[in-house]
Short mmCIF file of N, CA, C and O in Angstrom, two decimals:
data_model
loop_
_atom_site.label_atom_id
_atom_site.label_comp_id
_atom_site.label_asym_id
_atom_site.label_seq_id
_atom_site.Cartn_x
_atom_site.Cartn_y
_atom_site.Cartn_z
N MET H 831 274.58 185.86 219.99
CA MET H 831 273.34 185.42 220.61
C MET H 831 273.48 185.42 222.13
O MET H 831 272.56 185.80 222.82
N ALA H 832 274.64 184.99 222.65
CA ALA H 832 274.83 184.91 224.09
C ALA H 832 274.78 186.29 224.74
O ALA H 832 274.43 186.42 225.89
N GLY H 833 275.12 187.36 223.97
CA GLY H 833 275.12 188.70 224.52
C GLY H 833 273.75 189.35 224.55
O GLY H 833 273.61 190.43 225.10
N LEU H 834 272.76 188.72 223.96
CA LEU H 834 271.43 189.32 223.91
C LEU H 834 270.64 188.94 225.15
O LEU H 834 270.55 187.76 225.50
N PRO H 835 270.03 189.92 225.81
CA PRO H 835 269.25 189.60 227.01
C PRO H 835 267.91 188.95 226.64
O PRO H 835 267.41 189.14 225.53
N PRO H 836 267.33 188.19 227.57
CA PRO H 836 266.01 187.60 227.31
C PRO H 836 265.00 188.69 226.96
O PRO H 836 265.00 189.76 227.55
N GLY H 837 264.19 188.42 225.95
CA GLY H 837 263.17 189.37 225.52
C GLY H 837 263.67 190.38 224.51
O GLY H 837 262.88 191.17 224.00
N ASP H 838 264.96 190.37 224.20
CA ASP H 838 265.50 191.29 223.20
C ASP H 838 264.81 191.01 221.87
O ASP H 838 264.71 189.86 221.45
N PRO H 839 264.33 192.05 221.19
CA PRO H 839 263.61 191.83 219.93
C PRO H 839 264.42 191.06 218.89
O PRO H 839 263.86 190.26 218.13
N GLN H 840 265.72 191.28 218.84
CA GLN H 840 266.55 190.55 217.87
C GLN H 840 266.60 189.07 218.22
O GLN H 840 266.49 188.21 217.36
N LEU H 841 266.74 188.75 219.52
CA LEU H 841 266.75 187.36 219.96
C LEU H 841 265.41 186.70 219.68
O LEU H 841 265.34 185.58 219.18
N VAL H 842 264.34 187.41 220.00
CA VAL H 842 262.99 186.88 219.75
C VAL H 842 262.80 186.59 218.27
O VAL H 842 262.29 185.54 217.89
N SER H 843 263.23 187.51 217.43
CA SER H 843 263.11 187.33 215.99
C SER H 843 263.91 186.11 215.52
O SER H 843 263.43 185.33 214.69
N MET H 844 265.10 185.94 216.06
CA MET H 844 265.92 184.79 215.69
C MET H 844 265.26 183.48 216.13
O MET H 844 265.27 182.49 215.39
N ILE H 845 264.68 183.47 217.32
CA ILE H 845 264.02 182.26 217.82
C ILE H 845 262.79 181.94 216.98
O ILE H 845 262.56 180.78 216.60
N VAL H 846 261.99 182.95 216.65
CA VAL H 846 260.79 182.74 215.82
C VAL H 846 261.20 182.21 214.45
O VAL H 846 260.59 181.26 213.93
N SER H 847 262.26 182.77 213.87
CA SER H 847 262.74 182.27 212.58
C SER H 847 263.17 180.81 212.69
O SER H 847 262.89 180.00 211.80
N HIS H 848 263.85 180.48 213.79
CA HIS H 848 264.29 179.10 213.99
C HIS H 848 263.08 178.16 214.13
O HIS H 848 263.07 177.06 213.56
N LEU H 849 262.07 178.59 214.89
CA LEU H 849 260.85 177.78 215.04
C LEU H 849 260.19 177.55 213.69
O LEU H 849 259.71 176.45 213.40
N LYS H 850 260.19 178.58 212.85
CA LYS H 850 259.60 178.44 211.52
C LYS H 850 260.39 177.47 210.67
O LYS H 850 259.81 176.65 209.96
N THR H 851 261.73 177.56 210.73
CA THR H 851 262.53 176.65 209.91
C THR H 851 262.41 175.21 210.38
O THR H 851 262.60 174.29 209.59
N GLN H 852 262.08 175.01 211.65
CA GLN H 852 261.86 173.66 212.17
C GLN H 852 260.49 173.12 211.77
O GLN H 852 260.19 171.95 212.00
N GLY H 853 259.64 173.97 211.21
CA GLY H 853 258.33 173.54 210.75
C GLY H 853 257.27 173.48 211.83
O GLY H 853 256.18 172.95 211.60
N LEU H 854 257.56 174.04 213.02
CA LEU H 854 256.58 173.95 214.10
C LEU H 854 255.30 174.73 213.81
O LEU H 854 254.21 174.23 214.08
N PHE H 855 255.42 175.93 213.28
CA PHE H 855 254.22 176.71 213.00
C PHE H 855 253.33 176.01 211.99
O PHE H 855 252.12 175.97 212.13
N ASP H 856 253.95 175.44 210.96
CA ASP H 856 253.17 174.71 209.97
C ASP H 856 252.49 173.49 210.58
O ASP H 856 251.34 173.18 210.29
N GLN H 857 253.22 172.79 211.45
CA GLN H 857 252.65 171.62 212.13
C GLN H 857 251.48 172.03 213.02
O GLN H 857 250.43 171.39 213.01
N PHE H 858 251.65 173.11 213.77
CA PHE H 858 250.57 173.59 214.64
C PHE H 858 249.36 174.00 213.82
O PHE H 858 248.22 173.69 214.18
N ARG H 859 249.60 174.68 212.70
CA ARG H 859 248.50 175.10 211.84
C ARG H 859 247.75 173.89 211.29
O ARG H 859 246.52 173.84 211.31
N ARG H 860 248.48 172.87 210.84
CA ARG H 860 247.84 171.65 210.31
C ARG H 860 247.03 170.96 211.41
O ARG H 860 245.91 170.51 211.17
N ASP H 861 247.60 170.87 212.62
CA ASP H 861 246.88 170.23 213.73
C ASP H 861 245.58 170.95 214.04
O ASP H 861 244.55 170.32 214.26
N CYS H 862 245.63 172.27 214.05
CA CYS H 862 244.42 173.05 214.37
C CYS H 862 243.40 173.00 213.23
O CYS H 862 242.21 172.85 213.49
N LEU H 863 243.87 173.13 212.00
CA LEU H 863 242.93 173.10 210.88
C LEU H 863 242.26 171.75 210.73
O LEU H 863 241.12 171.67 210.27
N ALA H 864 242.94 170.69 211.16
CA ALA H 864 242.33 169.36 211.08
C ALA H 864 241.14 169.25 212.03
O ALA H 864 240.21 168.48 211.77
N ASP H 865 241.15 170.03 213.10
CA ASP H 865 240.07 169.96 214.10
C ASP H 865 238.99 171.02 213.92
O ASP H 865 237.88 170.86 214.42
N VAL H 866 239.31 172.10 213.25
CA VAL H 866 238.44 173.28 213.29
C VAL H 866 237.05 173.03 212.75
O VAL H 866 236.06 173.49 213.33
N ASP H 867 236.90 172.29 211.66
CA ASP H 867 235.58 172.17 211.04
C ASP H 867 234.64 171.22 211.79
O ASP H 867 233.49 171.06 211.39
N THR H 868 235.11 170.63 212.86
CA THR H 868 234.25 169.77 213.67
C THR H 868 233.77 170.47 214.94
O THR H 868 232.93 169.92 215.66
N LYS H 869 234.27 171.65 215.21
CA LYS H 869 233.95 172.35 216.46
C LYS H 869 232.68 173.17 216.33
O LYS H 869 232.41 173.78 215.29
N PRO H 870 231.89 173.23 217.39
CA PRO H 870 230.64 174.00 217.36
C PRO H 870 230.84 175.48 217.03
O PRO H 870 230.01 176.07 216.34
N ALA H 871 231.93 176.08 217.49
CA ALA H 871 232.16 177.50 217.22
C ALA H 871 232.31 177.76 215.72
O ALA H 871 231.77 178.74 215.20
N TYR H 872 233.02 176.88 215.03
CA TYR H 872 233.19 177.04 213.58
C TYR H 872 231.85 176.84 212.87
O TYR H 872 231.48 177.61 212.00
N LEU H 873 231.15 175.78 213.23
CA LEU H 873 229.87 175.48 212.58
C LEU H 873 228.87 176.62 212.81
O LEU H 873 228.12 176.99 211.90
N ASN H 874 228.88 177.18 214.02
CA ASN H 874 227.99 178.30 214.34
C ASN H 874 228.36 179.53 213.51
O ASN H 874 227.48 180.18 212.93
N LEU H 875 229.65 179.84 213.43
CA LEU H 875 230.08 181.00 212.65
C LEU H 875 229.74 180.81 211.17
O LEU H 875 229.25 181.74 210.51
N LYS H 876 229.99 179.64 210.66
CA LYS H 876 229.68 179.37 209.25
C LYS H 876 228.19 179.57 208.99
O LYS H 876 227.80 180.21 208.00
N GLN H 877 227.36 179.08 209.88
CA GLN H 877 225.91 179.23 209.72
C GLN H 877 225.50 180.70 209.80
O GLN H 877 224.68 181.17 209.00
N ARG H 878 226.10 181.44 210.73
CA ARG H 878 225.76 182.86 210.88
C ARG H 878 226.16 183.65 209.63
O ARG H 878 225.40 184.50 209.16
N VAL H 879 227.35 183.38 209.10
CA VAL H 879 227.81 184.09 207.90
C VAL H 879 226.94 183.70 206.70
O VAL H 879 226.52 184.57 205.92
N ASP H 880 226.64 182.41 206.57
CA ASP H 880 225.78 181.96 205.47
C ASP H 880 224.42 182.65 205.53
O ASP H 880 223.90 183.11 204.51
N ASN H 881 223.83 182.73 206.72
CA ASN H 881 222.53 183.38 206.88
C ASN H 881 222.62 184.87 206.57
O ASN H 881 221.74 185.43 205.91
N PHE H 882 223.67 185.52 207.04
CA PHE H 882 223.87 186.94 206.80
C PHE H 882 223.96 187.22 205.30
O PHE H 882 223.30 188.11 204.78
N VAL H 883 224.75 186.42 204.60
CA VAL H 883 224.92 186.60 203.15
C VAL H 883 223.61 186.31 202.42
O VAL H 883 223.21 187.06 201.52
N SER H 884 222.93 185.24 202.81
CA SER H 884 221.65 184.91 202.16
C SER H 884 220.63 186.02 202.35
O SER H 884 219.93 186.40 201.40
N ASN H 885 220.54 186.55 203.57
CA ASN H 885 219.60 187.64 203.83
C ASN H 885 219.95 188.88 203.02
O ASN H 885 219.07 189.56 202.48
N HIS H 886 221.23 189.18 202.93
CA HIS H 886 221.66 190.36 202.16
C HIS H 886 221.35 190.16 200.66
O HIS H 886 220.85 191.08 200.01
N LEU H 887 221.64 188.98 200.16
CA LEU H 887 221.38 188.72 198.74
C LEU H 887 219.89 188.69 198.42
O LEU H 887 219.49 188.99 197.29
N SER H 888 219.07 188.33 199.39
CA SER H 888 217.62 188.29 199.14
C SER H 888 217.06 189.68 198.90
O SER H 888 215.96 189.82 198.35
N ASN H 889 217.80 190.71 199.31
CA ASN H 889 217.36 192.10 199.09
C ASN H 889 217.81 192.65 197.74
O ASN H 889 217.56 193.81 197.44
N HIS H 890 218.50 191.82 196.96
CA HIS H 890 218.98 192.26 195.65
C HIS H 890 218.33 191.41 194.56
O HIS H 890 218.15 190.21 194.71
N THR H 891 217.99 192.07 193.49
CA THR H 891 217.42 191.36 192.35
C THR H 891 218.54 191.15 191.33
O THR H 891 219.23 192.10 190.97
N TRP H 892 218.66 189.92 190.89
CA TRP H 892 219.71 189.62 189.93
C TRP H 892 219.35 190.19 188.57
O TRP H 892 218.20 190.14 188.13
N SER H 893 220.36 190.73 187.93
CA SER H 893 220.20 191.18 186.54
C SER H 893 221.56 191.01 185.87
O SER H 893 222.59 190.97 186.54
N PRO H 894 221.55 190.92 184.55
CA PRO H 894 222.83 190.77 183.84
C PRO H 894 223.76 191.97 184.06
O PRO H 894 224.96 191.86 183.91
N HIS H 895 223.21 193.09 184.47
CA HIS H 895 224.01 194.30 184.66
C HIS H 895 224.51 194.43 186.09
O HIS H 895 225.21 195.41 186.40
N LEU H 896 224.17 193.50 186.94
CA LEU H 896 224.60 193.55 188.34
C LEU H 896 226.11 193.41 188.42
O LEU H 896 226.70 192.50 187.83
N ASN H 897 226.74 194.30 189.14
CA ASN H 897 228.18 194.24 189.31
C ASN H 897 228.48 193.27 190.47
O ASN H 897 228.40 193.64 191.64
N LYS H 898 228.81 192.03 190.11
CA LYS H 898 229.01 190.99 191.14
C LYS H 898 230.21 191.29 192.04
O LYS H 898 230.16 191.02 193.23
N ASN H 899 231.27 191.84 191.47
CA ASN H 899 232.44 192.17 192.28
C ASN H 899 232.13 193.23 193.33
O ASN H 899 232.54 193.13 194.48
N GLN H 900 231.36 194.23 192.92
CA GLN H 900 230.98 195.28 193.86
C GLN H 900 230.07 194.72 194.95
O GLN H 900 230.23 195.03 196.13
N LEU H 901 229.13 193.89 194.56
CA LEU H 901 228.24 193.25 195.53
C LEU H 901 229.03 192.38 196.50
O LEU H 901 228.82 192.43 197.72
N ARG H 902 229.96 191.60 195.98
CA ARG H 902 230.80 190.73 196.81
C ARG H 902 231.62 191.57 197.81
O ARG H 902 231.68 191.26 198.99
N ASN H 903 232.22 192.64 197.33
CA ASN H 903 233.01 193.51 198.22
C ASN H 903 232.13 194.18 199.26
O ASN H 903 232.54 194.34 200.42
N ASN H 904 230.93 194.55 198.86
CA ASN H 904 229.99 195.16 199.79
C ASN H 904 229.61 194.17 200.90
O ASN H 904 229.61 194.52 202.08
N ILE H 905 229.32 192.95 200.53
CA ILE H 905 228.98 191.92 201.53
C ILE H 905 230.17 191.67 202.45
O ILE H 905 230.02 191.57 203.67
N ARG H 906 231.37 191.59 201.87
CA ARG H 906 232.57 191.37 202.68
C ARG H 906 232.73 192.49 203.72
O ARG H 906 232.99 192.22 204.89
N GLN H 907 232.53 193.73 203.30
CA GLN H 907 232.65 194.86 204.22
C GLN H 907 231.58 194.80 205.31
O GLN H 907 231.86 195.06 206.48
N LEU H 908 230.36 194.44 204.93
CA LEU H 908 229.28 194.35 205.92
C LEU H 908 229.56 193.24 206.95
O LEU H 908 229.30 193.42 208.14
N VAL H 909 230.08 192.11 206.47
CA VAL H 909 230.41 191.02 207.40
C VAL H 909 231.51 191.47 208.35
O VAL H 909 231.43 191.24 209.56
N LEU H 910 232.53 192.14 207.83
CA LEU H 910 233.62 192.62 208.68
C LEU H 910 233.12 193.65 209.69
O LEU H 910 233.49 193.61 210.87
N GLN H 911 232.27 194.55 209.25
CA GLN H 911 231.74 195.59 210.13
C GLN H 911 230.80 195.04 211.19
O GLN H 911 230.65 195.63 212.26
N SER H 912 230.19 193.92 210.93
CA SER H 912 229.23 193.35 211.88
C SER H 912 229.90 192.84 213.15
O SER H 912 229.25 192.73 214.19
N GLY H 913 231.17 192.51 213.07
CA GLY H 913 231.89 192.01 214.25
C GLY H 913 231.72 190.52 214.48
O GLY H 913 232.32 189.95 215.38
N MET H 914 230.89 189.88 213.66
CA MET H 914 230.64 188.45 213.89
C MET H 914 231.89 187.60 213.66
O MET H 914 232.08 186.58 214.32
N LEU H 915 232.77 188.03 212.75
CA LEU H 915 233.99 187.26 212.50
C LEU H 915 234.92 187.29 213.71
O LEU H 915 235.48 186.26 214.10
N GLU H 916 235.10 188.47 214.28
CA GLU H 916 235.99 188.58 215.44
C GLU H 916 235.51 187.72 216.60
O GLU H 916 236.29 186.99 217.20
N GLN H 917 234.23 187.81 216.90
CA GLN H 917 233.66 187.01 217.97
C GLN H 917 233.77 185.52 217.66
O GLN H 917 234.14 184.72 218.51
N GLY H 918 233.45 185.17 216.43
CA GLY H 918 233.48 183.77 216.04
C GLY H 918 234.88 183.19 216.06
O GLY H 918 235.10 182.07 216.52
N VAL H 919 235.86 183.97 215.59
CA VAL H 919 237.24 183.49 215.58
C VAL H 919 237.74 183.33 217.00
O VAL H 919 238.45 182.36 217.31
N ASP H 920 237.38 184.25 217.89
CA ASP H 920 237.78 184.11 219.29
C ASP H 920 237.25 182.81 219.88
O ASP H 920 237.96 182.10 220.60
N ARG H 921 236.02 182.48 219.57
CA ARG H 921 235.44 181.23 220.07
C ARG H 921 236.12 180.01 219.45
O ARG H 921 236.34 179.00 220.12
N ILE H 922 236.44 180.10 218.17
CA ILE H 922 237.14 178.99 217.50
C ILE H 922 238.49 178.77 218.14
O ILE H 922 238.89 177.64 218.43
N VAL H 923 239.22 179.85 218.38
CA VAL H 923 240.54 179.73 219.02
C VAL H 923 240.39 179.11 220.40
O VAL H 923 241.17 178.22 220.78
N ALA H 924 239.37 179.52 221.14
CA ALA H 924 239.15 178.96 222.47
C ALA H 924 238.88 177.46 222.41
O ALA H 924 239.31 176.70 223.27
N GLN H 925 238.18 177.00 221.37
CA GLN H 925 237.84 175.59 221.27
C GLN H 925 238.92 174.75 220.61
O GLN H 925 239.05 173.56 220.91
N VAL H 926 239.71 175.33 219.71
CA VAL H 926 240.67 174.55 218.94
C VAL H 926 242.10 174.72 219.46
O VAL H 926 242.80 173.74 219.68
N VAL H 927 242.52 175.95 219.64
CA VAL H 927 243.92 176.23 219.97
C VAL H 927 244.18 176.14 221.47
O VAL H 927 245.15 175.48 221.89
N ASP H 928 243.37 176.80 222.27
CA ASP H 928 243.63 176.88 223.70
C ASP H 928 243.87 175.52 224.37
O ASP H 928 244.80 175.39 225.17
N PRO H 929 243.08 174.49 224.07
CA PRO H 929 243.32 173.20 224.72
C PRO H 929 244.68 172.58 224.36
O PRO H 929 245.19 171.75 225.10
N LYS H 930 245.26 172.99 223.24
CA LYS H 930 246.52 172.39 222.80
C LYS H 930 247.75 173.17 223.27
O LYS H 930 248.86 172.65 223.21
N VAL H 931 247.56 174.41 223.70
CA VAL H 931 248.70 175.28 223.99
C VAL H 931 249.61 174.68 225.05
O VAL H 931 250.81 174.51 224.81
N ASN H 932 249.09 174.37 226.21
CA ASN H 932 249.94 173.92 227.32
C ASN H 932 250.44 172.49 227.19
O ASN H 932 251.53 172.18 227.63
N HIS H 933 249.65 171.62 226.58
CA HIS H 933 250.00 170.21 226.55
C HIS H 933 250.72 169.77 225.28
O HIS H 933 251.46 168.79 225.31
N ILE H 934 250.51 170.47 224.20
CA ILE H 934 251.11 170.05 222.93
C ILE H 934 252.10 171.09 222.42
O ILE H 934 253.26 170.77 222.17
N PHE H 935 251.65 172.34 222.26
CA PHE H 935 252.49 173.35 221.62
C PHE H 935 253.64 173.82 222.50
O PHE H 935 254.78 173.89 222.05
N ARG H 936 253.34 174.17 223.75
CA ARG H 936 254.38 174.73 224.62
C ARG H 936 255.56 173.79 224.81
O ARG H 936 256.71 174.22 224.69
N PRO H 937 255.35 172.51 225.12
CA PRO H 937 256.51 171.63 225.30
C PRO H 937 257.38 171.53 224.04
O PRO H 937 258.61 171.50 224.14
N GLN H 938 256.76 171.52 222.87
CA GLN H 938 257.54 171.45 221.63
C GLN H 938 258.31 172.74 221.39
O GLN H 938 259.48 172.71 221.00
N VAL H 939 257.66 173.89 221.64
CA VAL H 939 258.35 175.18 221.47
C VAL H 939 259.49 175.29 222.46
O VAL H 939 260.60 175.69 222.10
N GLU H 940 259.25 174.91 223.71
CA GLU H 940 260.31 175.01 224.72
C GLU H 940 261.50 174.13 224.37
O GLU H 940 262.65 174.54 224.54
N ARG H 941 261.25 172.95 223.86
CA ARG H 941 262.34 172.05 223.47
C ARG H 941 263.18 172.67 222.36
O ARG H 941 264.41 172.70 222.43
N VAL H 942 262.51 173.20 221.33
CA VAL H 942 263.24 173.79 220.20
C VAL H 942 263.99 175.05 220.64
O VAL H 942 265.12 175.28 220.22
N VAL H 943 263.39 175.84 221.53
CA VAL H 943 264.07 177.05 222.02
C VAL H 943 265.30 176.65 222.83
O VAL H 943 266.37 177.25 222.68
N ARG H 944 265.18 175.62 223.69
CA ARG H 944 266.35 175.16 224.46
C ARG H 944 267.45 174.69 223.53
O ARG H 944 268.62 175.00 223.73
N GLU H 945 267.08 173.94 222.50
CA GLU H 945 268.07 173.47 221.53
C GLU H 945 268.71 174.64 220.80
O GLU H 945 269.92 174.61 220.52
N PHE H 946 267.93 175.67 220.51
CA PHE H 946 268.47 176.84 219.82
C PHE H 946 269.44 177.61 220.70
O PHE H 946 270.50 178.04 220.24
N LEU H 947 269.08 177.78 221.98
CA LEU H 947 269.91 178.56 222.88
C LEU H 947 271.19 177.82 223.30
O LEU H 947 272.21 178.46 223.55
N SER H 948 271.12 176.51 223.41
CA SER H 948 272.32 175.74 223.75
C SER H 948 272.31 174.44 222.96
O SER H 948 271.86 173.41 223.46
N PRO H 949 272.79 174.50 221.72
CA PRO H 949 272.76 173.34 220.82
C PRO H 949 273.49 172.14 221.42
O PRO H 949 274.53 172.27 222.05
N GLY H 950 272.89 170.96 221.24
CA GLY H 950 273.50 169.72 221.69
C GLY H 950 273.23 169.37 223.14
O GLY H 950 273.43 168.24 223.55
N SER H 951 272.73 170.32 223.92
CA SER H 951 272.52 170.03 225.34
C SER H 951 271.20 169.32 225.60
O SER H 951 270.98 168.79 226.67
N CYS H 952 270.31 169.28 224.62
CA CYS H 952 268.97 168.72 224.82
C CYS H 952 268.76 167.47 223.99
O CYS H 952 267.63 167.05 223.78
N SER H 953 269.82 166.85 223.51
CA SER H 953 269.66 165.75 222.56
C SER H 953 269.00 164.52 223.16
O SER H 953 268.42 163.72 222.46
N GLU H 954 269.06 164.37 224.49
CA GLU H 954 268.46 163.18 225.08
C GLU H 954 266.97 163.35 225.36
O GLU H 954 266.31 162.42 225.78
N GLU H 955 266.42 164.54 225.13
CA GLU H 955 265.00 164.77 225.41
C GLU H 955 264.14 164.19 224.31
O GLU H 955 264.52 164.17 223.15
N PRO H 956 262.93 163.73 224.65
CA PRO H 956 262.03 163.19 223.64
C PRO H 956 261.54 164.30 222.73
O PRO H 956 261.39 165.43 223.16
N PRO H 957 261.28 163.99 221.45
CA PRO H 957 260.85 165.01 220.51
C PRO H 957 259.44 165.52 220.76
O PRO H 957 259.11 166.60 220.38
N LEU H 958 258.60 164.72 221.37
CA LEU H 958 257.22 165.11 221.63
C LEU H 958 256.96 165.08 223.12
O LEU H 958 257.67 164.43 223.87
N PRO H 959 255.90 165.76 223.59
CA PRO H 959 255.59 165.73 225.00
C PRO H 959 255.30 164.31 225.47
O PRO H 959 254.82 163.48 224.71
N LEU H 960 255.60 164.06 226.73
CA LEU H 960 255.37 162.73 227.29
C LEU H 960 253.89 162.45 227.45
O LEU H 960 253.11 163.34 227.77
N THR H 961 253.52 161.21 227.26
CA THR H 961 252.14 160.80 227.50
C THR H 961 251.99 160.53 228.99
O THR H 961 252.99 160.34 229.70
N PRO H 962 250.77 160.49 229.53
CA PRO H 962 250.60 160.21 230.95
C PRO H 962 251.26 158.90 231.37
O PRO H 962 251.82 158.81 232.46
N ALA H 963 251.21 157.89 230.52
CA ALA H 963 251.84 156.61 230.86
C ALA H 963 253.34 156.77 230.96
O ALA H 963 253.98 156.19 231.85
N GLU H 964 253.94 157.55 230.07
CA GLU H 964 255.38 157.77 230.12
C GLU H 964 255.77 158.58 231.34
O GLU H 964 256.82 158.36 231.92
N ILE H 965 254.92 159.52 231.73
CA ILE H 965 255.22 160.33 232.91
C ILE H 965 255.26 159.45 234.15
O ILE H 965 256.13 159.58 234.99
N LYS H 966 254.33 158.49 234.26
CA LYS H 966 254.29 157.60 235.42
C LYS H 966 255.51 156.70 235.49
O LYS H 966 255.94 156.33 236.58
N THR H 967 256.07 156.33 234.35
CA THR H 967 257.19 155.40 234.35
C THR H 967 258.52 156.11 234.12
O THR H 967 259.50 155.50 233.72
N ASP H 968 258.56 157.43 234.38
CA ASP H 968 259.78 158.21 234.21
C ASP H 968 260.87 157.63 235.12
O ASP H 968 260.69 157.48 236.31
N SER H 969 262.04 157.34 234.55
CA SER H 969 263.11 156.71 235.31
C SER H 969 263.77 157.66 236.28
O SER H 969 264.49 157.22 237.18
N SER H 970 263.55 158.98 236.16
CA SER H 970 264.17 159.91 237.09
C SER H 970 263.45 159.94 238.42
O SER H 970 263.94 160.47 239.40
N VAL H 971 262.23 159.39 238.47
CA VAL H 971 261.47 159.32 239.72
C VAL H 971 261.50 157.89 240.20
O VAL H 971 261.11 156.98 239.47
N PRO H 972 262.00 157.66 241.42
CA PRO H 972 262.05 156.28 241.91
C PRO H 972 260.67 155.66 241.97
O PRO H 972 259.71 156.29 242.42
N GLU H 973 260.56 154.47 241.48
CA GLU H 973 259.28 153.76 241.46
C GLU H 973 259.04 153.13 242.82
O GLU H 973 259.92 152.51 243.40
N GLN H 974 257.85 153.31 243.36
CA GLN H 974 257.51 152.71 244.64
C GLN H 974 256.77 151.41 244.38
O GLN H 974 255.82 151.37 243.60
N ARG H 975 257.20 150.37 245.04
CA ARG H 975 256.52 149.07 244.88
C ARG H 975 255.81 148.74 246.18
O ARG H 975 256.35 148.91 247.25
N ILE H 976 254.61 148.23 246.02
CA ILE H 976 253.81 147.90 247.21
C ILE H 976 253.83 146.42 247.43
O ILE H 976 253.84 145.62 246.58
#
């Protein structure tokens, strides 16, 4: 590991595997999924897809001979071709993931990567990012009294 330069695909793969074994990706996914259904971008996309499917189905007459699987696959292809999912997912990511990247995800990833690259050297660091109150009372910065 020490012989691999930064950015080496093998090193990156090893770090990603380590992050996965630490459960960070699963934790990040749970954190984001817990918030997603309350965000306007998700609600808007859900409404748009529901309307699209309803409009498409209104043009079909139900019969016992209707091939539901074919109809379902046809609707799926039309939704994918419309581009609404890509746009909607980009908006969801902007509302759910982006606000967490710098303040929640990055500090945790950096801590685990530091521990991976030099085991035992980061044991005194807190497991989660510091809160604003903790940052103000950090003992490494001399406290000024008035």
